Amino acid sequence: MTPNSQKIRFFRERIPSFECKPGCHDCCGPVTTSTEEMARLPVKSEEEHAAALAELSCPHLGEKGCQVYAERPLICRLFGTTPRLACPHGKRPDAMIDARIEQQIHRYFAEVRHVLV
Ligand code: SF4
Ligand code: SF4
């Protein structure tokens, strides 16, 4: 396991989960992720990327929501767990993410190369 994949696992385990509004995907859109996380996602064609971007959507968003849920990027997991990325529908975990972990995640975002999902 690479140091980055260890970090990703560490962060994933520490981002609190919560229940969303059923069927909602309002926070999905064009997101960026580390190349390591990107490598875990199915490859989409240039056309699929362009079509999603034209709608300010994500190429992995399907009729029934996120199609890569188990491997969705950290930024998708973070949404709703911090006041900085608050859910517009007021959904949230009982306890928001620990501020130190959030800082570490942002440091990681700044350190590693990111690409558009
Ligand atoms: S976090 Fe909020 S906006 Fe995002 S999918 Fe869940 S309910 Fe919808
Ligand atoms: S990867 Fe999944 S959760 Fe993240 S923006 Fe795309 S569809 Fe939404």
mmCIF file of N, CA and C and ligand atoms in Angstrom:
data_model
loop_
_atom_site.group_PDB
_atom_site.id
_atom_site.type_symbol
_atom_site.label_atom_id
_atom_site.label_comp_id
_atom_site.label_asym_id
_atom_site.label_seq_id
_atom_site.Cartn_x
_atom_site.Cartn_y
_atom_site.Cartn_z
ATOM 1 N N MET A 1 0.844 -1.206 0.000
ATOM 2 C CA MET A 1 0.000 0.000 0.000
ATOM 3 C C MET A 1 0.882 1.260 0.000
ATOM 4 N N THR A 2 0.586 2.195 -0.901
ATOM 5 C CA THR A 2 1.402 3.410 -0.997
ATOM 6 C C THR A 2 1.046 4.372 0.144
ATOM 7 N N PRO A 3 1.962 5.321 0.458
ATOM 8 C CA PRO A 3 1.634 6.298 1.514
ATOM 9 C C PRO A 3 0.341 7.046 1.209
ATOM 10 N N ASN A 4 0.097 7.356 -0.068
ATOM 11 C CA ASN A 4 -1.135 8.083 -0.392
ATOM 12 C C ASN A 4 -2.375 7.221 -0.198
ATOM 13 N N SER A 5 -2.272 5.949 -0.547
ATOM 14 C CA SER A 5 -3.466 5.121 -0.363
ATOM 15 C C SER A 5 -3.732 4.895 1.127
ATOM 16 N N GLN A 6 -2.669 4.905 1.919
ATOM 17 C CA GLN A 6 -2.866 4.819 3.379
ATOM 18 C C GLN A 6 -3.582 6.063 3.885
ATOM 19 N N LYS A 7 -3.164 7.220 3.363
ATOM 20 C CA LYS A 7 -3.808 8.482 3.771
ATOM 21 C C LYS A 7 -5.274 8.491 3.372
ATOM 22 N N ILE A 8 -5.549 8.050 2.143
ATOM 23 C CA ILE A 8 -6.935 8.043 1.667
ATOM 24 C C ILE A 8 -7.783 7.158 2.581
ATOM 25 N N ARG A 9 -7.247 6.002 2.927
ATOM 26 C CA ARG A 9 -7.999 5.102 3.807
ATOM 27 C C ARG A 9 -8.209 5.741 5.182
ATOM 28 N N PHE A 10 -7.154 6.373 5.699
ATOM 29 C CA PHE A 10 -7.216 7.044 6.996
ATOM 30 C C PHE A 10 -8.322 8.110 6.977
ATOM 31 N N PHE A 11 -8.337 8.933 5.929
ATOM 32 C CA PHE A 11 -9.342 10.001 5.850
ATOM 33 C C PHE A 11 -10.744 9.419 5.669
ATOM 34 N N ARG A 12 -10.863 8.437 4.787
ATOM 35 C CA ARG A 12 -12.194 7.850 4.566
ATOM 36 C C ARG A 12 -12.791 7.344 5.874
ATOM 37 N N GLU A 13 -11.953 6.725 6.677
ATOM 38 C CA GLU A 13 -12.455 6.163 7.936
ATOM 39 C C GLU A 13 -12.875 7.247 8.927
ATOM 40 N N ARG A 14 -12.363 8.465 8.739
ATOM 41 C CA ARG A 14 -12.633 9.526 9.706
ATOM 42 C C ARG A 14 -13.645 10.564 9.240
ATOM 43 N N ILE A 15 -14.126 10.439 8.031
ATOM 44 C CA ILE A 15 -15.177 11.352 7.575
ATOM 45 C C ILE A 15 -16.513 10.742 8.007
ATOM 46 N N PRO A 16 -17.264 11.461 8.840
ATOM 47 C CA PRO A 16 -18.501 10.862 9.325
ATOM 48 C C PRO A 16 -19.530 10.672 8.207
ATOM 49 N N SER A 17 -20.330 9.633 8.324
ATOM 50 C CA SER A 17 -21.360 9.408 7.316
ATOM 51 C C SER A 17 -22.706 9.873 7.866
ATOM 52 N N PHE A 18 -23.633 10.079 6.999
ATOM 53 C CA PHE A 18 -24.972 10.527 7.402
ATOM 54 C C PHE A 18 -25.962 10.169 6.300
ATOM 55 N N GLU A 19 -27.223 10.254 6.629
ATOM 56 C CA GLU A 19 -28.246 9.918 5.636
ATOM 57 C C GLU A 19 -28.653 11.136 4.841
ATOM 58 N N CYS A 20 -28.649 10.980 3.530
ATOM 59 C CA CYS A 20 -29.048 12.071 2.644
ATOM 60 C C CYS A 20 -30.551 12.049 2.435
ATOM 61 N N LYS A 21 -31.045 13.131 1.860
ATOM 62 C CA LYS A 21 -32.430 13.171 1.416
ATOM 63 C C LYS A 21 -32.568 12.099 0.340
ATOM 64 N N PRO A 22 -33.549 11.202 0.435
ATOM 65 C CA PRO A 22 -33.623 10.122 -0.553
ATOM 66 C C PRO A 22 -33.634 10.645 -2.003
ATOM 67 N N GLY A 23 -32.787 10.038 -2.810
ATOM 68 C CA GLY A 23 -32.740 10.380 -4.235
ATOM 69 C C GLY A 23 -32.019 11.685 -4.553
ATOM 70 N N CYS A 24 -31.536 12.376 -3.536
ATOM 71 C CA CYS A 24 -30.876 13.670 -3.783
ATOM 72 C C CYS A 24 -29.439 13.473 -4.268
ATOM 73 N N HIS A 25 -29.030 14.312 -5.210
ATOM 74 C CA HIS A 25 -27.622 14.351 -5.593
ATOM 75 C C HIS A 25 -27.253 15.792 -5.926
ATOM 76 N N ASP A 26 -27.887 16.708 -5.200
ATOM 77 C CA ASP A 26 -27.699 18.136 -5.493
ATOM 78 C C ASP A 26 -26.266 18.619 -5.301
ATOM 79 N N CYS A 27 -25.477 17.908 -4.500
ATOM 80 C CA CYS A 27 -24.098 18.382 -4.304
ATOM 81 C C CYS A 27 -23.135 17.747 -5.316
ATOM 82 N N CYS A 28 -23.641 16.915 -6.214
ATOM 83 C CA CYS A 28 -22.760 16.346 -7.243
ATOM 84 C C CYS A 28 -22.574 17.364 -8.363
ATOM 85 N N GLY A 29 -21.400 17.390 -8.892
ATOM 86 C CA GLY A 29 -21.088 18.324 -9.974
ATOM 87 C C GLY A 29 -19.669 18.064 -10.435
ATOM 88 N N PRO A 30 -19.061 19.010 -11.138
ATOM 89 C CA PRO A 30 -17.667 18.801 -11.552
ATOM 90 C C PRO A 30 -16.759 18.874 -10.332
ATOM 91 N N VAL A 31 -16.179 17.762 -9.948
ATOM 92 C CA VAL A 31 -15.276 17.744 -8.792
ATOM 93 C C VAL A 31 -13.889 17.288 -9.243
ATOM 94 N N THR A 32 -12.904 17.667 -8.452
ATOM 95 C CA THR A 32 -11.547 17.205 -8.758
ATOM 96 C C THR A 32 -11.126 16.198 -7.693
ATOM 97 N N THR A 33 -10.205 15.335 -8.067
ATOM 98 C CA THR A 33 -9.724 14.329 -7.127
ATOM 99 C C THR A 33 -8.256 14.018 -7.404
ATOM 100 N N SER A 34 -7.623 13.378 -6.435
ATOM 101 C CA SER A 34 -6.215 13.014 -6.609
ATOM 102 C C SER A 34 -6.104 11.948 -7.707
ATOM 103 N N THR A 35 -4.939 11.889 -8.334
ATOM 104 C CA THR A 35 -4.758 10.912 -9.406
ATOM 105 C C THR A 35 -4.902 9.487 -8.853
ATOM 106 N N GLU A 36 -4.519 9.306 -7.605
ATOM 107 C CA GLU A 36 -4.639 7.975 -6.975
ATOM 108 C C GLU A 36 -6.107 7.533 -6.878
ATOM 109 N N GLU A 37 -6.971 8.461 -6.447
ATOM 110 C CA GLU A 37 -8.401 8.124 -6.359
ATOM 111 C C GLU A 37 -9.002 7.991 -7.769
ATOM 112 N N MET A 38 -8.541 8.829 -8.678
ATOM 113 C CA MET A 38 -9.044 8.788 -10.064
ATOM 114 C C MET A 38 -8.764 7.418 -10.686
ATOM 115 N N ALA A 39 -7.603 6.857 -10.367
ATOM 116 C CA ALA A 39 -7.217 5.564 -10.941
ATOM 117 C C ALA A 39 -8.160 4.443 -10.489
ATOM 118 N N ARG A 40 -8.916 4.677 -9.422
ATOM 119 C CA ARG A 40 -9.844 3.648 -8.926
ATOM 120 C C ARG A 40 -11.212 3.741 -9.595
ATOM 121 N N LEU A 41 -11.421 4.822 -10.347
ATOM 122 C CA LEU A 41 -12.731 5.025 -10.973
ATOM 123 C C LEU A 41 -12.727 4.477 -12.397
ATOM 124 N N PRO A 42 -13.879 4.011 -12.881
ATOM 125 C CA PRO A 42 -13.926 3.547 -14.267
ATOM 126 C C PRO A 42 -13.576 4.692 -15.211
ATOM 127 N N VAL A 43 -12.885 4.353 -16.290
ATOM 128 C CA VAL A 43 -12.446 5.377 -17.247
ATOM 129 C C VAL A 43 -13.644 5.836 -18.079
ATOM 130 N N LYS A 44 -13.796 7.140 -18.204
ATOM 131 C CA LYS A 44 -14.861 7.718 -19.037
ATOM 132 C C LYS A 44 -14.216 8.340 -20.264
ATOM 133 N N SER A 45 -14.942 8.336 -21.358
ATOM 134 C CA SER A 45 -14.389 8.878 -22.612
ATOM 135 C C SER A 45 -14.363 10.406 -22.563
ATOM 136 N N GLU A 46 -13.616 10.982 -23.492
ATOM 137 C CA GLU A 46 -13.572 12.456 -23.627
ATOM 138 C C GLU A 46 -14.992 13.000 -23.780
ATOM 139 N N GLU A 47 -15.792 12.298 -24.609
ATOM 140 C CA GLU A 47 -17.162 12.753 -24.884
ATOM 141 C C GLU A 47 -18.002 12.729 -23.607
ATOM 142 N N GLU A 48 -17.852 11.667 -22.817
ATOM 143 C CA GLU A 48 -18.629 11.569 -21.568
ATOM 144 C C GLU A 48 -18.226 12.683 -20.600
ATOM 145 N N HIS A 49 -16.931 12.951 -20.546
ATOM 146 C CA HIS A 49 -16.469 14.037 -19.679
ATOM 147 C C HIS A 49 -17.032 15.378 -20.144
ATOM 148 N N ALA A 50 -16.956 15.598 -21.456
ATOM 149 C CA ALA A 50 -17.413 16.876 -22.005
ATOM 150 C C ALA A 50 -18.921 17.053 -21.778
ATOM 151 N N ALA A 51 -19.685 15.963 -21.971
ATOM 152 C CA ALA A 51 -21.136 16.050 -21.804
ATOM 153 C C ALA A 51 -21.495 16.372 -20.353
ATOM 154 N N ALA A 52 -20.787 15.737 -19.413
ATOM 155 C CA ALA A 52 -21.056 15.987 -17.991
ATOM 156 C C ALA A 52 -20.698 17.432 -17.639
ATOM 157 N N LEU A 53 -19.548 17.877 -18.124
ATOM 158 C CA LEU A 53 -19.088 19.229 -17.805
ATOM 159 C C LEU A 53 -20.044 20.282 -18.364
ATOM 160 N N ALA A 54 -20.568 20.013 -19.573
ATOM 161 C CA ALA A 54 -21.494 20.965 -20.200
ATOM 162 C C ALA A 54 -22.736 21.163 -19.337
ATOM 163 N N GLU A 55 -23.089 20.141 -18.558
ATOM 164 C CA GLU A 55 -24.267 20.243 -17.677
ATOM 165 C C GLU A 55 -23.869 20.541 -16.245
ATOM 166 N N LEU A 56 -22.611 20.875 -16.040
ATOM 167 C CA LEU A 56 -22.047 21.062 -14.689
ATOM 168 C C LEU A 56 -22.372 19.866 -13.815
ATOM 169 N N SER A 57 -22.210 18.673 -14.409
ATOM 170 C CA SER A 57 -22.491 17.445 -13.692
ATOM 171 C C SER A 57 -21.203 16.620 -13.567
ATOM 172 N N CYS A 58 -21.358 15.410 -13.076
ATOM 173 C CA CYS A 58 -20.228 14.499 -12.898
ATOM 174 C C CYS A 58 -20.462 13.299 -13.811
ATOM 175 N N PRO A 59 -19.438 12.800 -14.509
ATOM 176 C CA PRO A 59 -19.658 11.675 -15.428
ATOM 177 C C PRO A 59 -20.067 10.382 -14.717
ATOM 178 N N HIS A 60 -19.961 10.340 -13.397
ATOM 179 C CA HIS A 60 -20.330 9.118 -12.666
ATOM 180 C C HIS A 60 -21.715 9.210 -12.026
ATOM 181 N N LEU A 61 -22.404 10.294 -12.323
ATOM 182 C CA LEU A 61 -23.755 10.429 -11.785
ATOM 183 C C LEU A 61 -24.741 9.775 -12.741
ATOM 184 N N GLY A 62 -25.462 8.791 -12.240
ATOM 185 C CA GLY A 62 -26.435 8.083 -13.074
ATOM 186 C C GLY A 62 -27.848 8.374 -12.611
ATOM 187 N N GLU A 63 -28.804 7.698 -13.231
ATOM 188 C CA GLU A 63 -30.225 7.890 -12.895
ATOM 189 C C GLU A 63 -30.486 7.666 -11.410
ATOM 190 N N LYS A 64 -29.765 6.678 -10.856
ATOM 191 C CA LYS A 64 -30.017 6.323 -9.455
ATOM 192 C C LYS A 64 -28.947 6.875 -8.522
ATOM 193 N N GLY A 65 -28.273 7.907 -8.954
ATOM 194 C CA GLY A 65 -27.258 8.525 -8.095
ATOM 195 C C GLY A 65 -25.843 8.147 -8.485
ATOM 196 N N CYS A 66 -24.940 8.249 -7.506
ATOM 197 C CA CYS A 66 -23.523 8.004 -7.776
ATOM 198 C C CYS A 66 -23.288 6.542 -8.140
ATOM 199 N N GLN A 67 -22.625 6.325 -9.271
ATOM 200 C CA GLN A 67 -22.377 4.952 -9.735
ATOM 201 C C GLN A 67 -21.042 4.406 -9.231
ATOM 202 N N VAL A 68 -20.327 5.252 -8.497
ATOM 203 C CA VAL A 68 -19.018 4.812 -7.986
ATOM 204 C C VAL A 68 -18.967 5.045 -6.465
ATOM 205 N N TYR A 69 -20.127 4.881 -5.845
ATOM 206 C CA TYR A 69 -20.283 5.275 -4.446
ATOM 207 C C TYR A 69 -19.182 4.747 -3.529
ATOM 208 N N ALA A 70 -18.836 3.468 -3.684
ATOM 209 C CA ALA A 70 -17.826 2.871 -2.792
ATOM 210 C C ALA A 70 -16.448 3.498 -2.973
ATOM 211 N N GLU A 71 -16.198 4.063 -4.137
ATOM 212 C CA GLU A 71 -14.890 4.676 -4.412
ATOM 213 C C GLU A 71 -15.003 6.169 -4.680
ATOM 214 N N ARG A 72 -16.106 6.777 -4.257
ATOM 215 C CA ARG A 72 -16.253 8.211 -4.535
ATOM 216 C C ARG A 72 -15.132 8.989 -3.844
ATOM 217 N N PRO A 73 -14.700 10.073 -4.485
ATOM 218 C CA PRO A 73 -13.558 10.822 -3.968
ATOM 219 C C PRO A 73 -13.798 11.455 -2.590
ATOM 220 N N LEU A 74 -12.708 11.826 -1.959
ATOM 221 C CA LEU A 74 -12.780 12.423 -0.618
ATOM 222 C C LEU A 74 -13.661 13.667 -0.599
ATOM 223 N N ILE A 75 -13.575 14.493 -1.636
ATOM 224 C CA ILE A 75 -14.345 15.745 -1.625
ATOM 225 C C ILE A 75 -15.850 15.438 -1.584
ATOM 226 N N CYS A 76 -16.274 14.362 -2.243
ATOM 227 C CA CYS A 76 -17.691 13.973 -2.231
ATOM 228 C C CYS A 76 -18.092 13.505 -0.835
ATOM 229 N N ARG A 77 -17.163 12.825 -0.165
ATOM 230 C CA ARG A 77 -17.438 12.322 1.186
ATOM 231 C C ARG A 77 -17.493 13.456 2.192
ATOM 232 N N LEU A 78 -16.668 14.480 1.938
ATOM 233 C CA LEU A 78 -16.559 15.601 2.875
ATOM 234 C C LEU A 78 -17.814 16.468 2.869
ATOM 235 N N PHE A 79 -18.475 16.508 1.713
ATOM 236 C CA PHE A 79 -19.635 17.385 1.580
ATOM 237 C C PHE A 79 -20.687 17.058 2.640
ATOM 238 N N GLY A 80 -21.130 18.098 3.321
ATOM 239 C CA GLY A 80 -22.172 17.926 4.344
ATOM 240 C C GLY A 80 -21.636 17.634 5.728
ATOM 241 N N THR A 81 -20.322 17.372 5.824
ATOM 242 C CA THR A 81 -19.769 17.012 7.138
ATOM 243 C C THR A 81 -19.037 18.178 7.797
ATOM 244 N N THR A 82 -19.010 19.341 7.115
ATOM 245 C CA THR A 82 -18.346 20.520 7.645
ATOM 246 C C THR A 82 -19.180 21.750 7.288
ATOM 247 N N PRO A 83 -19.211 22.745 8.171
ATOM 248 C CA PRO A 83 -19.982 23.951 7.850
ATOM 249 C C PRO A 83 -19.501 24.618 6.566
ATOM 250 N N ARG A 84 -18.220 24.363 6.199
ATOM 251 C CA ARG A 84 -17.688 24.955 4.955
ATOM 252 C C ARG A 84 -18.284 24.334 3.702
ATOM 253 N N LEU A 85 -18.777 23.115 3.844
ATOM 254 C CA LEU A 85 -19.434 22.439 2.709
ATOM 255 C C LEU A 85 -20.785 21.926 3.210
ATOM 256 N N ALA A 86 -21.605 22.866 3.635
ATOM 257 C CA ALA A 86 -22.876 22.476 4.259
ATOM 258 C C ALA A 86 -23.881 21.995 3.220
ATOM 259 N N CYS A 87 -24.651 21.011 3.612
ATOM 260 C CA CYS A 87 -25.705 20.494 2.734
ATOM 261 C C CYS A 87 -26.809 21.548 2.642
ATOM 262 N N PRO A 88 -27.269 21.879 1.431
ATOM 263 C CA PRO A 88 -28.324 22.884 1.287
ATOM 264 C C PRO A 88 -29.659 22.435 1.879
ATOM 265 N N HIS A 89 -29.775 21.119 2.168
ATOM 266 C CA HIS A 89 -31.020 20.607 2.744
ATOM 267 C C HIS A 89 -30.898 20.361 4.242
ATOM 268 N N GLY A 90 -29.817 20.830 4.814
ATOM 269 C CA GLY A 90 -29.656 20.716 6.273
ATOM 270 C C GLY A 90 -29.315 19.314 6.756
ATOM 271 N N LYS A 91 -28.957 18.406 5.832
ATOM 272 C CA LYS A 91 -28.571 17.057 6.263
ATOM 273 C C LYS A 91 -27.143 17.115 6.785
ATOM 274 N N ARG A 92 -26.881 16.348 7.813
ATOM 275 C CA ARG A 92 -25.539 16.362 8.412
ATOM 276 C C ARG A 92 -25.394 15.180 9.371
ATOM 277 N N PRO A 93 -24.155 14.818 9.660
ATOM 278 C CA PRO A 93 -23.974 13.751 10.659
ATOM 279 C C PRO A 93 -24.235 14.320 12.050
ATOM 280 N N ASP A 94 -24.436 13.465 13.027
ATOM 281 C CA ASP A 94 -24.635 13.946 14.406
ATOM 282 C C ASP A 94 -23.447 14.796 14.819
ATOM 283 N N ALA A 95 -22.252 14.283 14.565
ATOM 284 C CA ALA A 95 -21.034 15.033 14.887
ATOM 285 C C ALA A 95 -20.333 15.357 13.583
ATOM 286 N N MET A 96 -20.076 16.644 13.357
ATOM 287 C CA MET A 96 -19.383 17.051 12.133
ATOM 288 C C MET A 96 -17.944 16.523 12.187
ATOM 289 N N ILE A 97 -17.254 16.623 11.055
ATOM 290 C CA ILE A 97 -15.877 16.119 10.996
ATOM 291 C C ILE A 97 -14.996 16.876 11.992
ATOM 292 N N ASP A 98 -14.051 16.165 12.568
ATOM 293 C CA ASP A 98 -13.062 16.762 13.469
ATOM 294 C C ASP A 98 -12.274 17.816 12.677
ATOM 295 N N ALA A 99 -12.168 19.015 13.239
ATOM 296 C CA ALA A 99 -11.520 20.127 12.515
ATOM 297 C C ALA A 99 -10.081 19.795 12.127
ATOM 298 N N ARG A 100 -9.390 19.008 12.967
ATOM 299 C CA ARG A 100 -7.982 18.672 12.652
ATOM 300 C C ARG A 100 -7.917 17.737 11.448
ATOM 301 N N ILE A 101 -8.857 16.809 11.372
ATOM 302 C CA ILE A 101 -8.880 15.892 10.217
ATOM 303 C C ILE A 101 -9.210 16.686 8.948
ATOM 304 N N GLU A 102 -10.155 17.611 9.074
ATOM 305 C CA GLU A 102 -10.510 18.433 7.903
ATOM 306 C C GLU A 102 -9.281 19.205 7.411
ATOM 307 N N GLN A 103 -8.537 19.768 8.349
ATOM 308 C CA GLN A 103 -7.311 20.498 7.981
ATOM 309 C C GLN A 103 -6.326 19.581 7.277
ATOM 310 N N GLN A 104 -6.174 18.379 7.822
ATOM 311 C CA GLN A 104 -5.233 17.417 7.209
ATOM 312 C C GLN A 104 -5.676 17.061 5.791
ATOM 313 N N ILE A 105 -6.985 16.942 5.602
ATOM 314 C CA ILE A 105 -7.489 16.616 4.261
ATOM 315 C C ILE A 105 -7.171 17.760 3.300
ATOM 316 N N HIS A 106 -7.374 18.998 3.757
ATOM 317 C CA HIS A 106 -7.089 20.132 2.875
ATOM 318 C C HIS A 106 -5.593 20.229 2.567
ATOM 319 N N ARG A 107 -4.782 19.865 3.546
ATOM 320 C CA ARG A 107 -3.331 19.854 3.307
ATOM 321 C C ARG A 107 -3.002 18.800 2.234
ATOM 322 N N TYR A 108 -3.642 17.650 2.363
ATOM 323 C CA TYR A 108 -3.431 16.574 1.377
ATOM 324 C C TYR A 108 -3.868 17.039 -0.018
ATOM 325 N N PHE A 109 -5.011 17.744 -0.073
ATOM 326 C CA PHE A 109 -5.493 18.260 -1.362
ATOM 327 C C PHE A 109 -4.445 19.195 -1.979
ATOM 328 N N ALA A 110 -3.803 20.004 -1.138
ATOM 329 C CA ALA A 110 -2.828 20.972 -1.646
ATOM 330 C C ALA A 110 -1.525 20.297 -2.088
ATOM 331 N N GLU A 111 -1.244 19.140 -1.480
ATOM 332 C CA GLU A 111 0.037 18.459 -1.739
ATOM 333 C C GLU A 111 0.043 17.620 -3.011
ATOM 334 N N VAL A 112 -1.089 16.991 -3.307
ATOM 335 C CA VAL A 112 -1.074 16.030 -4.419
ATOM 336 C C VAL A 112 -1.792 16.596 -5.645
ATOM 337 N N ARG A 113 -1.351 16.114 -6.791
ATOM 338 C CA ARG A 113 -1.943 16.584 -8.047
ATOM 339 C C ARG A 113 -3.403 16.142 -8.133
ATOM 340 N N HIS A 114 -4.247 17.059 -8.557
ATOM 341 C CA HIS A 114 -5.671 16.758 -8.699
ATOM 342 C C HIS A 114 -6.105 16.888 -10.155
ATOM 343 N N VAL A 115 -7.066 16.077 -10.521
ATOM 344 C CA VAL A 115 -7.607 16.120 -11.881
ATOM 345 C C VAL A 115 -9.131 16.163 -11.810
ATOM 346 N N LEU A 116 -9.735 16.644 -12.878
ATOM 347 C CA LEU A 116 -11.194 16.693 -12.945
ATOM 348 C C LEU A 116 -11.730 15.268 -13.089
ATOM 349 N N VAL A 117 -12.711 14.928 -12.236
ATOM 350 C CA VAL A 117 -13.274 13.566 -12.283
ATOM 351 C C VAL A 117 -14.036 13.357 -13.584
HETATM 352 S S1 SF4 B 1 -25.403 16.078 1.154
HETATM 353 FE FE1 SF4 B 1 -27.316 17.199 0.914
HETATM 354 S S2 SF4 B 1 -27.228 18.011 -1.195
HETATM 355 FE FE2 SF4 B 1 -25.724 16.351 -1.047
HETATM 356 S S3 SF4 B 1 -26.821 14.493 -1.734
HETATM 357 FE FE3 SF4 B 1 -26.978 14.599 0.524
HETATM 358 S S4 SF4 B 1 -28.939 15.621 0.897
HETATM 359 FE FE4 SF4 B 1 -28.363 16.063 -1.230
HETATM 360 S S1 SF4 B 2 -18.204 10.845 -7.856
HETATM 361 FE FE1 SF4 B 2 -20.268 10.323 -7.233
HETATM 362 S S2 SF4 B 2 -20.651 11.511 -5.363
HETATM 363 FE FE2 SF4 B 2 -18.896 12.443 -6.407
HETATM 364 S S3 SF4 B 2 -19.720 14.079 -7.706
HETATM 365 FE FE3 SF4 B 2 -19.578 12.218 -8.953
HETATM 366 S S4 SF4 B 2 -21.592 11.243 -8.819
HETATM 367 FE FE4 SF4 B 2 -21.422 12.720 -7.126
#
